[in-house]
Amino acid sequence: MSWSNRDLAFMEMAYSLAATARGRTSPNPCVGAVLVKKDKIVGWGFHQEAGQPHAEIVALDRTGHQAEGATLYLTLEPCVHWGRTPPCVDRLLGSGLKRIVISSHDPNPVVYKKGAARLQQAGVKVEVGLLGHLNQRLNEFYFKYITRRVPFVTLKAALSLDGKIAAASGDSRWISCQESRYFAQNLRAEHDAVLVGLNTVLKDNPRLSLRLPGLAKKKWYRVVLDTSLRFPERARLLKKPEEGQAIIFAGPDISEARAKRLRKKGAEIIQVPAAGGRLDLKSVLEELGRREIAAVLVEGGAATLTSFLQHRLADKIYLFLAPRLIGGEKSLTIFEGQGAARVAESMKLKNLRHFSIKNDIIIEGYF
């Protein structure tokens, strides 16, 4: 199907709107809508957060009676089911729209192709596929979560030019520059949860909070993997519950008395299977999915990053490469363990992108 330059421009506007809510709509997707009549924008909208009206409804509310005979540019197929909001298709059918251009079908099995079909059956001209590749990137968290019910997993690590994420002492503050750490805060804001291993808590005593403005209402989870439940009861993670729900994953053999004390401090303790001193990460992700956590940012440490890599459970990675040389045989790296026997068996990243922040180089890639 061929698209006009006007079609491209209006859909790009819809995507710009959708992206403004990135990190705020989970477990829903980011969606934008633009209503056009006689080459003039008469309405626009985007989905702001779960439970709020969807993008097309916001646009229609702004448009009023001018919707009749107009064209709607929508980044994702409209829903046909009751959720936290009514079906959007019903409202669209009653608005008198002449044409609807949809960028991408909704991968949700409840919706997939059904929204477009309902509109077409009612006589509305529906065209699908314009800039659909943009949706794959914008809503990559949603696309995985809604089809598999487990979160999208992003790994993040700052490392020196010789591949070290900490000195032999365990010290890692700070490998990357301040500006890179600000970018890392933006990464946190896009996800639903941050995840670390117990060693990171014991060594750094982090808050794992969101520090950017305007995120007070964001539902945020701070997840720790702790097989034997050695989590310190005075950890900063438990000081301010308003900074995000603390979830501690532990194995089956733990002290119930300690678990009870941690629960009193606001932590949620979830027991999952474990073997060889390591938690079953698939069970961890399934439990997070049940809590509608669609995207997890794994920040370390070395053992935790290695576990996700070894079990091939990561979808994406951000490497913050700093102009430093740390050295030392006992200094930690991002991928510990035995490693690949041959280079041909090593993991290879795809869809690479890289950019600079001050003197650091940020490498983004997919597994």
CSV table of C-alpha atoms in Angstrom, one decimal:
chain,number,residue,atom,x,y,z
A,1,MET,CA,0.0,0.0,0.0
A,2,SER,CA,1.3,3.5,-0.9
A,3,TRP,CA,1.0,6.3,1.6
A,4,SER,CA,1.0,10.0,0.9
A,5,ASN,CA,3.4,12.4,2.5
A,6,ARG,CA,0.4,13.8,4.5
A,7,ASP,CA,-0.3,10.4,5.9
A,8,LEU,CA,3.3,10.0,6.9
A,9,ALA,CA,3.4,13.4,8.6
A,10,PHE,CA,0.2,12.9,10.6
A,11,MET,CA,1.2,9.4,11.7
A,12,GLU,CA,4.6,10.7,12.8
A,13,MET,CA,2.7,13.3,14.9
A,14,ALA,CA,0.7,10.6,16.5
A,15,TYR,CA,3.9,8.7,17.4
A,16,SER,CA,5.4,11.9,18.9
A,17,LEU,CA,2.3,12.1,21.1
A,18,ALA,CA,2.5,8.5,22.1
A,19,ALA,CA,6.1,8.7,23.1
A,20,THR,CA,5.4,11.5,25.6
A,21,ALA,CA,3.9,9.0,27.9
A,22,ARG,CA,6.7,6.4,27.7
A,23,GLY,CA,7.2,4.7,31.1
A,24,ARG,CA,3.8,5.9,32.4
A,25,THR,CA,1.2,3.6,30.7
A,26,SER,CA,2.3,0.1,31.8
A,27,PRO,CA,1.1,-2.5,31.5
A,28,ASN,CA,-0.8,-0.7,28.7
A,29,PRO,CA,1.0,0.4,25.5
A,30,CYS,CA,1.9,3.9,24.5
A,31,VAL,CA,-0.6,5.1,21.9
A,32,GLY,CA,-1.1,8.4,20.1
A,33,ALA,CA,-3.9,9.7,17.9
A,34,VAL,CA,-4.4,12.5,15.4
A,35,LEU,CA,-7.8,13.5,13.9
A,36,VAL,CA,-7.6,15.3,10.5
A,37,LYS,CA,-10.4,16.9,8.5
A,38,LYS,CA,-9.7,18.6,5.2
A,39,ASP,CA,-5.9,18.5,5.9
A,40,LYS,CA,-6.5,20.3,9.2
A,41,ILE,CA,-5.8,18.7,12.6
A,42,VAL,CA,-9.1,18.9,14.5
A,43,GLY,CA,-8.2,16.7,17.5
A,44,TRP,CA,-5.3,14.8,19.1
A,45,GLY,CA,-4.6,12.7,22.1
A,46,PHE,CA,-2.4,10.1,23.7
A,47,HIS,CA,-2.9,7.5,26.4
A,48,GLN,CA,-1.5,9.0,29.6
A,49,GLU,CA,-1.6,6.1,32.0
A,50,ALA,CA,-3.4,2.8,32.7
A,51,GLY,CA,-7.0,3.3,33.7
A,52,GLN,CA,-7.2,6.6,31.8
A,53,PRO,CA,-9.0,7.1,28.5
A,54,HIS,CA,-7.3,5.7,25.4
A,55,ALA,CA,-5.6,8.0,22.8
A,56,GLU,CA,-8.5,7.8,20.3
A,57,ILE,CA,-11.1,8.7,22.9
A,58,VAL,CA,-9.1,11.7,24.1
A,59,ALA,CA,-8.8,12.9,20.5
A,60,LEU,CA,-12.5,12.5,19.9
A,61,ASP,CA,-13.3,14.4,23.1
A,62,ARG,CA,-11.2,17.3,21.8
A,63,THR,CA,-12.8,17.1,18.3
A,64,GLY,CA,-16.5,17.1,19.1
A,65,HIS,CA,-18.9,17.3,16.1
A,66,GLN,CA,-15.9,17.8,13.7
A,67,ALA,CA,-15.1,14.1,13.8
A,68,GLU,CA,-17.8,13.3,11.2
A,69,GLY,CA,-16.1,12.6,7.9
A,70,ALA,CA,-12.6,13.0,9.4
A,71,THR,CA,-9.6,10.7,9.2
A,72,LEU,CA,-8.1,9.2,12.4
A,73,TYR,CA,-4.4,8.4,12.5
A,74,LEU,CA,-3.9,5.8,15.3
A,75,THR,CA,-0.6,4.2,16.3
A,76,LEU,CA,-2.2,1.0,17.6
A,77,GLU,CA,-5.4,-0.9,16.8
A,78,PRO,CA,-8.4,0.1,18.9
A,79,CYS,CA,-9.6,-2.2,21.6
A,80,VAL,CA,-12.8,-4.3,21.4
A,81,HIS,CA,-13.1,-5.4,25.0
A,82,TRP,CA,-13.9,-4.1,28.4
A,83,GLY,CA,-10.9,-3.6,30.6
A,84,ARG,CA,-10.3,-0.6,32.9
A,85,THR,CA,-12.1,1.4,30.1
A,86,PRO,CA,-14.9,0.7,27.7
A,87,PRO,CA,-14.2,-0.7,24.2
A,88,CYS,CA,-12.9,2.1,22.0
A,89,VAL,CA,-14.3,0.6,18.8
A,90,ASP,CA,-17.9,1.3,19.9
A,91,ARG,CA,-17.1,5.0,20.3
A,92,LEU,CA,-15.3,5.2,17.0
A,93,LEU,CA,-18.2,3.6,15.2
A,94,GLY,CA,-20.5,6.2,16.6
A,95,SER,CA,-18.3,9.2,15.7
A,96,GLY,CA,-18.9,9.2,11.9
A,97,LEU,CA,-15.3,8.8,10.9
A,98,LYS,CA,-14.7,8.2,7.2
A,99,ARG,CA,-11.2,6.7,7.3
A,100,ILE,CA,-8.9,5.2,10.0
A,101,VAL,CA,-5.2,4.7,9.4
A,102,ILE,CA,-3.8,2.2,12.0
A,103,SER,CA,0.0,1.8,12.3
A,104,SER,CA,0.0,-1.6,13.9
A,105,HIS,CA,-2.3,-4.4,15.0
A,106,ASP,CA,-2.5,-4.9,18.7
A,107,PRO,CA,-0.7,-8.2,19.6
A,108,ASN,CA,-3.1,-8.7,22.5
A,109,PRO,CA,-4.9,-12.0,21.5
A,110,VAL,CA,-8.2,-10.4,22.8
A,111,VAL,CA,-7.8,-7.5,20.3
A,112,TYR,CA,-5.5,-8.8,17.5
A,113,LYS,CA,-7.2,-7.8,14.1
A,114,LYS,CA,-10.6,-7.7,15.7
A,115,GLY,CA,-10.7,-4.0,16.1
A,116,ALA,CA,-9.8,-3.4,12.5
A,117,ALA,CA,-12.3,-6.0,11.4
A,118,ARG,CA,-15.2,-4.5,13.4
A,119,LEU,CA,-14.5,-1.1,11.8
A,120,GLN,CA,-14.3,-2.5,8.3
A,121,GLN,CA,-17.6,-4.5,8.8
A,122,ALA,CA,-19.3,-1.2,9.7
A,123,GLY,CA,-18.2,0.4,6.4
A,124,VAL,CA,-15.3,2.5,7.7
A,125,LYS,CA,-12.3,2.6,5.4
A,126,VAL,CA,-9.4,1.0,7.4
A,127,GLU,CA,-5.7,1.0,6.4
A,128,VAL,CA,-3.1,-0.8,8.5
A,129,GLY,CA,0.7,-0.8,8.4
A,130,LEU,CA,1.9,2.8,8.2
A,131,LEU,CA,5.2,3.1,10.1
A,132,GLY,CA,4.4,-0.1,11.9
A,133,HIS,CA,8.1,-0.7,12.6
A,134,LEU,CA,8.0,2.3,15.0
A,135,ASN,CA,5.5,0.5,17.2
A,136,GLN,CA,7.8,-2.5,17.5
A,137,ARG,CA,10.4,-0.2,19.2
A,138,LEU,CA,8.1,2.1,21.1
A,139,ASN,CA,6.0,-0.7,22.6
A,140,GLU,CA,8.6,-3.5,22.8
A,141,PHE,CA,7.8,-4.0,26.5
A,142,TYR,CA,4.1,-4.3,25.9
A,143,PHE,CA,4.5,-6.6,22.8
A,144,LYS,CA,6.4,-9.2,24.9
A,145,TYR,CA,4.4,-8.9,28.1
A,146,ILE,CA,0.9,-9.1,26.5
A,147,THR,CA,1.8,-12.2,24.5
A,148,ARG,CA,4.0,-14.1,27.0
A,149,ARG,CA,2.9,-12.6,30.4
A,150,VAL,CA,6.5,-12.1,31.5
A,151,PRO,CA,8.4,-8.9,31.6
A,152,PHE,CA,10.8,-7.6,29.0
A,153,VAL,CA,14.3,-7.8,30.5
A,154,THR,CA,16.9,-5.1,30.0
A,155,LEU,CA,20.4,-5.4,31.3
A,156,LYS,CA,22.4,-2.3,32.2
A,157,ALA,CA,26.1,-2.0,33.2
A,158,ALA,CA,28.8,0.6,33.4
A,159,LEU,CA,32.2,-0.9,32.5
A,160,SER,CA,35.8,0.2,31.8
A,161,LEU,CA,37.6,-0.2,28.5
A,162,ASP,CA,39.0,-3.4,29.7
A,163,GLY,CA,35.5,-4.8,30.5
A,164,LYS,CA,35.5,-4.4,34.3
A,165,ILE,CA,32.3,-3.4,36.2
A,166,ALA,CA,34.1,-3.1,39.5
A,167,ALA,CA,37.5,-3.1,41.1
A,168,ALA,CA,38.8,-6.2,42.9
A,169,SER,CA,37.5,-4.7,46.2
A,170,GLY,CA,34.0,-4.5,44.7
A,171,ASP,CA,34.1,-0.7,44.4
A,172,SER,CA,32.3,0.6,41.3
A,173,ARG,CA,31.6,4.3,42.2
A,174,TRP,CA,31.7,5.8,39.7
A,175,ILE,CA,32.8,4.2,36.5
A,176,SER,CA,30.5,6.2,34.3
A,177,CYS,CA,30.2,10.0,34.3
A,178,GLN,CA,27.4,12.0,36.0
A,179,GLU,CA,25.6,12.7,32.7
A,180,SER,CA,25.5,9.0,31.9
A,181,ARG,CA,24.0,8.3,35.3
A,182,TYR,CA,21.3,10.8,34.6
A,183,PHE,CA,20.6,8.8,31.4
A,184,ALA,CA,20.4,5.7,33.5
A,185,GLN,CA,17.7,7.3,35.6
A,186,ASN,CA,15.7,7.9,32.4
A,187,LEU,CA,16.1,4.2,31.7
A,188,ARG,CA,14.7,3.4,35.2
A,189,ALA,CA,11.8,5.7,34.5
A,190,GLU,CA,10.9,3.8,31.3
A,191,HIS,CA,10.7,0.4,33.1
A,192,ASP,CA,8.4,-0.8,35.9
A,193,ALA,CA,11.0,-2.3,38.1
A,194,VAL,CA,14.7,-2.4,38.9
A,195,LEU,CA,16.4,-5.7,39.9
A,196,VAL,CA,19.6,-6.4,41.6
A,197,GLY,CA,21.3,-9.2,43.5
A,198,LEU,CA,21.8,-9.3,47.3
A,199,ASN,CA,25.5,-8.6,46.9
A,200,THR,CA,24.7,-5.2,45.4
A,201,VAL,CA,22.5,-4.4,48.5
A,202,LEU,CA,25.2,-5.5,50.9
A,203,LYS,CA,28.0,-3.6,49.1
A,204,ASP,CA,26.3,-0.4,48.0
A,205,ASN,CA,23.1,-0.2,50.2
A,206,PRO,CA,21.2,1.5,47.3
A,207,ARG,CA,17.8,3.1,47.4
A,208,LEU,CA,17.0,2.0,43.8
A,209,SER,CA,14.6,4.9,43.6
A,210,LEU,CA,13.3,7.1,40.8
A,211,ARG,CA,15.0,10.5,41.1
A,212,LEU,CA,13.6,12.4,38.1
A,213,PRO,CA,10.8,14.9,38.6
A,214,GLY,CA,7.2,14.2,37.7
A,215,LEU,CA,7.2,10.5,38.6
A,216,ALA,CA,5.6,10.6,42.0
A,217,LYS,CA,2.5,8.7,40.7
A,218,LYS,CA,4.5,6.0,38.9
A,219,LYS,CA,4.1,2.5,40.2
A,220,TRP,CA,7.6,1.4,40.9
A,221,TYR,CA,9.1,-1.9,42.2
A,222,ARG,CA,12.5,-2.5,43.6
A,223,VAL,CA,13.4,-6.2,43.3
A,224,VAL,CA,16.2,-8.1,45.0
A,225,LEU,CA,17.3,-11.7,44.5
A,226,ASP,CA,18.3,-13.2,47.8
A,227,THR,CA,18.4,-17.0,47.9
A,228,SER,CA,19.0,-17.5,51.6
A,229,LEU,CA,17.1,-14.3,52.7
A,230,ARG,CA,20.2,-12.5,54.2
A,231,PHE,CA,18.7,-9.1,53.4
A,232,PRO,CA,19.7,-6.6,56.0
A,233,GLU,CA,16.8,-5.3,58.0
A,234,ARG,CA,18.3,-1.8,58.1
A,235,ALA,CA,18.8,-1.5,54.4
A,236,ARG,CA,17.9,1.9,52.8
A,237,LEU,CA,15.5,0.0,50.5
A,238,LEU,CA,13.1,-0.3,53.4
A,239,LYS,CA,13.5,3.2,54.8
A,240,LYS,CA,11.0,4.9,52.5
A,241,PRO,CA,8.2,2.6,51.2
A,242,GLU,CA,6.9,5.5,49.1
A,243,GLU,CA,9.9,5.2,46.9
A,244,GLY,CA,8.6,1.9,45.5
A,245,GLN,CA,7.5,-1.5,46.7
A,246,ALA,CA,10.4,-3.7,47.7
A,247,ILE,CA,10.1,-7.3,46.5
A,248,ILE,CA,12.6,-9.9,47.8
A,249,PHE,CA,12.8,-13.2,46.0
A,250,ALA,CA,14.1,-16.0,48.1
A,251,GLY,CA,14.5,-19.8,47.9
A,252,PRO,CA,12.4,-22.4,49.7
A,253,ASP,CA,14.6,-22.7,52.8
A,254,ILE,CA,14.6,-19.4,54.7
A,255,SER,CA,14.1,-18.2,58.2
A,256,GLU,CA,10.4,-17.5,58.7
A,257,ALA,CA,11.1,-15.2,61.6
A,258,ARG,CA,13.4,-13.1,59.4
A,259,ALA,CA,10.8,-13.1,56.6
A,260,LYS,CA,8.1,-11.9,59.1
A,261,ARG,CA,10.3,-9.0,60.3
A,262,LEU,CA,11.0,-7.9,56.7
A,263,ARG,CA,7.3,-8.1,55.9
A,264,LYS,CA,6.6,-5.8,58.8
A,265,LYS,CA,9.0,-3.3,57.3
A,266,GLY,CA,7.0,-3.3,54.1
A,267,ALA,CA,8.9,-5.9,52.0
A,268,GLU,CA,7.1,-8.5,50.0
A,269,ILE,CA,8.8,-11.9,50.2
A,270,ILE,CA,8.3,-14.3,47.4
A,271,GLN,CA,9.7,-17.8,47.5
A,272,VAL,CA,10.6,-19.5,44.3
A,273,PRO,CA,12.5,-22.8,43.4
A,274,ALA,CA,16.3,-22.7,43.7
A,275,ALA,CA,19.1,-25.0,42.8
A,276,GLY,CA,22.9,-24.7,43.4
A,277,GLY,CA,22.4,-21.6,45.5
A,278,ARG,CA,20.7,-19.8,42.6
A,279,LEU,CA,17.0,-18.8,42.2
A,280,ASP,CA,15.0,-20.0,39.2
A,281,LEU,CA,14.9,-16.9,37.2
A,282,LYS,CA,12.1,-18.1,35.0
A,283,SER,CA,9.9,-18.4,38.1
A,284,VAL,CA,11.0,-14.9,39.2
A,285,LEU,CA,9.9,-13.4,35.8
A,286,GLU,CA,6.6,-15.3,36.0
A,287,GLU,CA,5.9,-13.9,39.4
A,288,LEU,CA,6.7,-10.4,38.2
A,289,GLY,CA,4.4,-10.9,35.2
A,290,ARG,CA,1.5,-11.8,37.5
A,291,ARG,CA,2.0,-8.4,39.2
A,292,GLU,CA,1.6,-6.7,35.8
A,293,ILE,CA,5.2,-5.7,35.7
A,294,ALA,CA,5.9,-5.5,32.0
A,295,ALA,CA,9.5,-4.3,32.0
A,296,VAL,CA,12.5,-5.0,34.3
A,297,LEU,CA,15.8,-3.2,34.4
A,298,VAL,CA,18.6,-5.5,35.7
A,299,GLU,CA,21.4,-3.4,37.2
A,300,GLY,CA,23.7,-6.0,38.7
A,301,GLY,CA,25.8,-7.2,40.2
A,302,ALA,CA,28.1,-9.5,38.3
A,303,ALA,CA,26.5,-12.7,39.4
A,304,THR,CA,23.0,-11.5,38.6
A,305,LEU,CA,23.9,-10.2,35.2
A,306,THR,CA,25.7,-13.4,34.5
A,307,SER,CA,22.7,-15.5,35.5
A,308,PHE,CA,20.4,-13.7,33.1
A,309,LEU,CA,23.0,-14.0,30.3
A,310,GLN,CA,23.7,-17.7,30.9
A,311,HIS,CA,20.0,-18.6,30.9
A,312,ARG,CA,19.3,-16.4,27.9
A,313,LEU,CA,16.6,-14.5,29.6
A,314,ALA,CA,17.6,-10.9,28.6
A,315,ASP,CA,16.0,-9.1,25.7
A,316,LYS,CA,18.2,-6.0,25.5
A,317,ILE,CA,21.3,-4.5,27.0
A,318,TYR,CA,22.8,-1.1,27.6
A,319,LEU,CA,26.6,-0.9,28.1
A,320,PHE,CA,28.1,2.3,29.4
A,321,LEU,CA,31.7,2.2,28.3
A,322,ALA,CA,33.9,4.6,30.2
A,323,PRO,CA,37.4,5.7,29.3
A,324,ARG,CA,39.1,3.9,32.2
A,325,LEU,CA,41.3,0.9,32.7
A,326,ILE,CA,40.7,-0.9,36.0
A,327,GLY,CA,42.7,-4.1,35.5
A,328,GLY,CA,43.1,-7.0,37.9
A,329,GLU,CA,42.4,-10.7,37.5
A,330,LYS,CA,39.9,-10.6,40.4
A,331,SER,CA,38.1,-7.5,39.1
A,332,LEU,CA,34.5,-8.2,38.2
A,333,THR,CA,33.1,-8.4,34.6
A,334,ILE,CA,29.6,-8.3,33.2
A,335,PHE,CA,29.8,-11.9,32.1
A,336,GLU,CA,31.5,-14.2,34.7
A,337,GLY,CA,31.3,-18.0,34.8
A,338,GLN,CA,33.0,-20.4,32.5
A,339,GLY,CA,32.1,-18.5,29.3
A,340,ALA,CA,32.1,-19.8,25.7
A,341,ALA,CA,34.6,-22.5,24.8
A,342,ARG,CA,34.9,-21.0,21.3
A,343,VAL,CA,34.4,-17.5,19.9
A,344,ALA,CA,31.9,-18.9,17.4
A,345,GLU,CA,29.7,-20.0,20.4
A,346,SER,CA,29.7,-16.5,22.0
A,347,MET,CA,26.6,-14.3,22.3
A,348,LYS,CA,26.2,-11.8,19.5
A,349,LEU,CA,24.2,-8.6,19.8
A,350,LYS,CA,22.0,-7.4,17.1
A,351,ASN,CA,20.3,-4.2,16.1
A,352,LEU,CA,23.1,-2.2,17.6
A,353,ARG,CA,23.0,1.5,18.3
A,354,HIS,CA,25.7,3.6,19.9
A,355,PHE,CA,26.0,7.2,21.0
A,356,SER,CA,28.2,9.3,23.3
A,357,ILE,CA,27.4,11.0,26.5
A,358,LYS,CA,30.3,13.3,27.4
A,359,ASN,CA,33.3,10.9,27.3
A,360,ASP,CA,31.3,7.7,27.7
A,361,ILE,CA,30.1,5.6,24.9
A,362,ILE,CA,26.6,4.0,25.3
A,363,ILE,CA,26.1,0.7,23.4
A,364,GLU,CA,22.5,-0.5,23.0
A,365,GLY,CA,21.8,-3.9,21.6
A,366,TYR,CA,19.4,-6.8,21.5
A,367,PHE,CA,19.9,-10.6,22.1
